Short mmCIF file of C-alpha atoms and ligand atoms in Angstrom, two decimals:
data_model
loop_
_atom_site.label_atom_id
_atom_site.label_comp_id
_atom_site.label_asym_id
_atom_site.label_seq_id
_atom_site.Cartn_x
_atom_site.Cartn_y
_atom_site.Cartn_z
CA MET A 11 29.70 141.48 71.98
CA THR A 12 29.80 138.14 73.78
CA MET A 13 32.47 135.68 72.72
CA ASP A 14 31.46 132.45 71.04
CA LEU A 15 31.20 129.64 73.56
CA CYS A 16 34.29 127.88 72.19
CA GLU A 17 36.47 130.90 72.39
CA ALA A 18 35.17 131.55 75.90
CA LEU A 19 35.85 127.93 76.90
CA LYS A 20 39.36 128.06 75.57
CA SER A 21 40.22 131.27 77.34
CA ALA A 22 38.42 130.36 80.59
CA THR A 23 40.34 127.07 80.83
CA LYS A 24 43.72 128.29 79.62
CA GLU A 25 45.33 128.28 83.06
CA ALA A 26 43.66 125.02 84.02
CA HIS A 27 45.02 123.49 80.81
CA GLU A 28 48.51 124.60 81.75
CA ARG A 29 48.10 123.04 85.20
CA ALA A 30 46.95 119.74 83.65
CA GLU A 31 49.77 119.72 81.12
CA ASN A 32 52.30 120.40 83.84
CA THR A 33 51.30 117.75 86.33
CA GLN A 34 54.22 115.45 87.05
CA PHE A 35 52.28 112.61 85.50
CA MET A 36 51.77 114.36 82.16
CA ARG A 37 55.30 115.74 82.16
CA ASN A 38 56.68 112.24 82.65
CA PHE A 39 54.45 111.02 79.85
CA GLN A 40 55.71 113.74 77.53
CA ASN A 41 59.33 112.93 78.45
CA SER A 42 58.77 109.25 77.67
CA GLN A 43 59.22 108.47 81.35
CA ILE A 44 55.98 106.67 81.88
CA SER A 45 56.17 103.16 83.29
CA LEU A 46 53.95 100.38 82.05
CA GLU A 47 52.32 100.24 85.46
CA HIS A 48 51.48 103.96 85.35
CA PHE A 49 50.16 103.56 81.82
CA LYS A 50 47.89 100.69 82.84
CA LEU A 51 46.66 102.67 85.83
CA LEU A 52 45.91 105.59 83.53
CA LEU A 53 43.87 103.42 81.18
CA GLU A 54 41.95 101.86 84.07
CA SER A 55 41.17 105.28 85.42
CA LEU A 56 40.12 106.55 82.00
CA TYR A 57 37.90 103.50 81.63
CA CYS A 58 36.02 104.40 84.85
CA ILE A 59 35.69 108.01 83.65
CA TYR A 60 34.54 107.26 80.10
CA VAL A 61 32.00 104.66 81.18
CA ALA A 62 30.35 107.35 83.30
CA LEU A 63 30.71 110.12 80.72
CA GLU A 64 29.39 108.02 77.85
CA GLU A 65 26.51 106.51 79.79
CA GLU A 66 25.43 109.97 80.89
CA MET A 67 25.75 111.35 77.33
CA GLU A 68 23.71 108.42 76.06
CA ARG A 69 20.98 108.87 78.65
CA ASN A 70 20.76 112.61 77.87
CA ARG A 71 21.34 112.42 74.13
CA GLU A 72 18.10 114.20 73.34
CA HIS A 73 18.69 117.07 75.72
CA PRO A 74 18.71 120.34 73.74
CA ALA A 75 22.13 121.33 75.15
CA LEU A 76 23.65 117.94 74.24
CA SER A 77 22.06 116.48 71.14
CA ALA A 78 24.34 118.53 68.86
CA LEU A 79 27.37 117.16 70.74
CA TYR A 80 26.34 113.52 70.53
CA PHE A 81 28.84 111.68 68.29
CA PRO A 82 29.04 108.14 69.67
CA GLY A 83 30.48 106.54 66.52
CA GLU A 84 33.22 109.11 66.18
CA LEU A 85 34.15 109.83 69.77
CA HIS A 86 33.27 107.08 72.15
CA ARG A 87 36.26 105.58 73.90
CA VAL A 88 34.89 102.77 76.05
CA SER A 89 35.33 99.94 73.55
CA ALA A 90 38.86 101.12 72.67
CA LEU A 91 39.75 101.16 76.37
CA GLU A 92 38.27 97.68 76.80
CA ALA A 93 40.46 96.40 73.98
CA ASP A 94 43.57 98.05 75.47
CA LEU A 95 42.91 96.70 78.95
CA GLN A 96 42.19 93.24 77.63
CA TYR A 97 45.50 93.33 75.75
CA LEU A 98 47.59 94.75 78.59
CA HIS A 99 46.04 92.87 81.53
CA GLY A 100 44.58 89.85 79.81
CA GLU A 101 41.43 88.03 80.88
CA GLY A 102 40.17 89.08 84.26
CA TRP A 103 40.98 92.78 83.75
CA ARG A 104 37.44 93.73 84.64
CA GLU A 105 37.51 91.99 88.02
CA ALA A 106 40.89 93.57 88.80
CA LEU A 107 39.92 97.08 87.66
CA ARG A 108 41.23 99.82 89.94
CA CYS A 109 39.35 103.07 90.26
CA PRO A 110 41.48 105.28 92.58
CA PRO A 111 39.87 107.89 94.89
CA ALA A 112 40.26 110.98 92.66
CA THR A 113 38.90 108.97 89.73
CA SER A 114 35.85 107.99 91.80
CA GLU A 115 35.38 111.64 92.66
CA TYR A 116 35.40 112.55 88.95
CA VAL A 117 32.91 109.74 88.23
CA ARG A 118 30.65 111.01 91.02
CA ARG A 119 30.66 114.48 89.50
CA LEU A 120 29.82 113.11 86.04
CA ARG A 121 26.92 111.10 87.47
CA HIS A 122 25.67 114.10 89.42
CA VAL A 123 25.81 116.42 86.40
CA GLY A 124 24.21 113.76 84.20
CA SER A 125 21.25 113.38 86.48
CA GLU A 126 20.87 116.86 87.97
CA GLN A 127 22.30 119.33 85.44
CA PRO A 128 22.67 117.60 82.07
CA GLU A 129 23.02 120.97 80.33
CA LEU A 130 26.54 121.08 81.86
CA LEU A 131 27.64 117.68 80.59
CA GLY A 132 28.95 119.24 77.38
CA ALA A 133 31.68 120.93 79.44
CA HIS A 134 32.96 117.48 80.41
CA ALA A 135 32.69 116.12 76.88
CA TYR A 136 34.58 119.16 75.55
CA THR A 137 37.37 118.83 78.12
CA ARG A 138 38.03 115.17 77.45
CA TYR A 139 37.30 114.65 73.76
CA MET A 140 38.84 117.87 72.46
CA GLY A 141 41.90 117.14 74.57
CA ASP A 142 42.09 113.57 73.24
CA LEU A 143 41.75 114.78 69.68
CA SER A 144 44.44 117.42 70.20
CA GLY A 145 47.17 115.42 71.93
CA GLY A 146 46.22 111.83 71.18
CA GLN A 147 48.53 111.09 68.28
CA VAL A 148 51.59 112.41 70.06
CA LEU A 149 50.76 110.52 73.25
CA ARG A 150 50.16 107.31 71.32
CA LYS A 151 53.61 107.46 69.72
CA LEU A 152 55.25 108.35 73.03
CA ALA A 153 53.56 105.42 74.77
CA GLN A 154 54.48 103.01 72.00
CA LYS A 155 58.09 104.09 72.09
CA ALA A 156 58.51 104.30 75.86
CA LEU A 157 56.76 101.01 76.57
CA GLY A 158 57.60 99.00 73.50
CA LEU A 159 53.96 98.65 72.53
CA PRO A 160 53.32 97.50 68.98
CA ALA A 161 52.92 99.95 66.09
CA SER A 162 49.80 97.97 65.12
CA GLY A 163 48.08 100.03 67.80
CA ARG A 164 47.34 97.20 70.23
CA GLY A 165 47.35 98.62 73.75
CA THR A 166 47.03 102.20 72.49
CA ALA A 167 43.61 102.09 70.80
CA PHE A 168 42.42 104.76 73.21
CA PHE A 169 44.51 107.33 71.35
CA THR A 170 43.14 106.62 67.88
CA PHE A 171 39.80 107.65 66.46
CA PRO A 172 39.26 105.33 63.49
CA ASN A 173 36.01 107.01 62.53
CA ILE A 174 37.51 110.50 62.32
CA SER A 175 39.53 111.11 59.20
CA SER A 176 40.77 114.57 60.11
CA SER A 177 41.00 115.51 63.77
CA ASN A 178 41.30 119.20 62.88
CA GLY A 179 38.23 119.00 60.69
CA PHE A 180 36.29 117.23 63.40
CA LYS A 181 37.39 119.71 66.06
CA GLN A 182 36.09 122.51 63.85
CA LEU A 183 32.75 120.77 63.48
CA TYR A 184 32.55 120.17 67.25
CA ARG A 185 33.40 123.80 67.93
CA SER A 186 30.69 124.99 65.57
CA ARG A 187 28.21 122.70 67.32
CA LEU A 188 29.20 124.14 70.69
CA ASP A 189 28.85 127.65 69.34
CA SER A 190 25.38 126.95 67.98
CA LEU A 191 23.91 125.89 71.34
CA GLU A 192 21.16 128.16 72.53
CA LEU A 193 21.98 128.83 76.14
CA SER A 194 20.91 131.33 78.73
CA GLN A 195 23.64 133.60 80.04
CA GLN A 196 23.47 131.75 83.35
CA THR A 197 23.92 128.31 81.78
CA ARG A 198 26.77 129.59 79.67
CA LEU A 199 28.59 130.80 82.76
CA GLN A 200 27.90 127.52 84.51
CA ILE A 201 29.37 125.63 81.55
CA LEU A 202 32.56 127.69 81.77
CA ASP A 203 32.78 126.91 85.50
CA GLU A 204 32.09 123.25 84.89
CA ALA A 205 34.83 123.02 82.27
CA ASN A 206 37.28 124.42 84.81
CA ARG A 207 36.05 121.90 87.32
CA ALA A 208 36.53 119.14 84.73
CA PHE A 209 40.15 120.19 84.20
CA GLN A 210 40.72 120.30 87.96
CA LEU A 211 39.25 116.82 88.33
CA ASN A 212 41.71 115.64 85.68
CA VAL A 213 44.60 117.26 87.53
CA GLU A 214 43.56 115.46 90.71
CA VAL A 215 43.32 112.15 88.87
CA PHE A 216 46.86 112.58 87.51
CA GLU A 217 48.22 113.54 90.93
CA ASP A 218 46.55 110.49 92.42
CA LEU A 219 47.96 108.17 89.74
CA GLN A 220 51.41 109.65 90.22
CA ARG A 221 51.23 108.93 93.95
CA LEU A 222 49.86 105.43 93.51
CA GLY A 223 52.16 104.37 90.71
CA PRO A 224 54.39 101.39 91.15
CA SER A 225 53.48 101.02 94.82
CA ALA A 226 50.10 99.78 93.60
CA LEU A 227 51.93 97.25 91.45
CA ARG A 228 50.39 93.95 90.77
CA ASN A 229 52.64 91.21 89.50
CA GLY A 230 53.31 90.67 85.86
CA SER A 231 53.72 94.13 84.41
CA SER A 232 55.38 93.20 81.19
CA VAL A 233 54.11 93.94 77.72
CA PRO A 234 52.21 90.95 76.34
CA GLU A 235 53.75 89.03 73.46
FE1 VER B 21 45.46 119.77 75.66
N1 VER B 21 46.15 120.63 73.99
N2 VER B 21 47.34 119.13 76.06
N3 VER B 21 44.82 118.80 77.28
N4 VER B 21 43.61 120.31 75.19
C1 VER B 21 45.41 121.30 73.09
C2 VER B 21 44.07 121.53 73.11
C3 VER B 21 43.24 121.07 74.12
C4 VER B 21 48.45 119.35 75.32
C5 VER B 21 48.52 120.09 74.18
C6 VER B 21 47.43 120.64 73.55
C7 VER B 21 45.58 118.07 78.15
O1 VER B 21 46.88 117.84 78.08
C8 VER B 21 47.68 118.34 77.11
C9 VER B 21 42.51 120.09 75.96
C10 VER B 21 42.45 119.35 77.12
C11 VER B 21 43.54 118.75 77.71
C12 VER B 21 47.49 121.36 72.31
C13 VER B 21 46.25 121.78 72.01
C14 VER B 21 49.57 118.68 75.94
C15 VER B 21 51.01 118.69 75.42
C16 VER B 21 49.08 118.06 77.04
C17 VER B 21 49.80 117.22 78.04
C18 VER B 21 50.41 116.13 77.71
C19 VER B 21 44.75 117.51 79.19
C20 VER B 21 45.26 116.65 80.31
C21 VER B 21 43.47 117.94 78.92
C22 VER B 21 42.19 117.69 79.64
C23 VER B 21 41.96 116.67 80.42
C24 VER B 21 41.37 120.71 75.33
C25 VER B 21 39.94 120.68 75.84
C26 VER B 21 41.82 121.31 74.19
C27 VER B 21 40.98 122.08 73.16
C28 VER B 21 41.11 123.57 73.38
C29 VER B 21 40.26 124.32 72.37
O2 VER B 21 39.19 124.77 72.74
O3 VER B 21 40.70 124.39 71.22
C30 VER B 21 48.73 121.62 71.49
#
């Protein structure tokens, strides 16, 4: 019997997940060793990625392989990232936005999939949103503590999903939606490949951010009052 898509996704990306978790960038984050500059770079990079992901989801929202995964009110991260960047960088954040090379590569892939193979976009949505829902709360607390960001949630809105009351409950719903997709065997295999590619793109983004880090410093990297 074939595995449900979710189970297959989880097992196909297990090693890739371990690689992502163990990048220096994520390890530093987990050990509260993230600098404010790295954190800002991360949010800028995520902004570039989510703009592309969410625009492509929006454009393809009626596609039969995506409509069941379309939860803009619950999941979308762009406005949260805008609020965080506005808070951390102040006015002018948009003009100063940095989108490092590996991030641009990720964005290119999202745009390509969105226009050429939208049936694979769900693999990208799964990789990011399920990850955010799984680790978000822990990362938010770590960031607040390491960087002295306020407990009110300013600067860390990306990690909170105000329209989801139970992240476990929502993950279950999302999994059941993934499992209910009617897919050919070929598309199913392509989705598993694409999810691995999505993880790899994330690894490359983290490696890039780690390299860039403080050397890409702009002035004024203190937490706003
Ligand atoms: Fe993951 N993750 N993760 N994760 N994650 C879980 C589930 C999960 C964890 C912990 C956990 C990423 O990083 C981390 C992803 C995707 C991603 C647990 C459950 C830690 C501690 C880290 C690193 C700090 C990253 C970087 C990604 C992807 C970009 C997914 C998709 C899932 C859902 C798996 C499933 O199908 O249930 C404890």
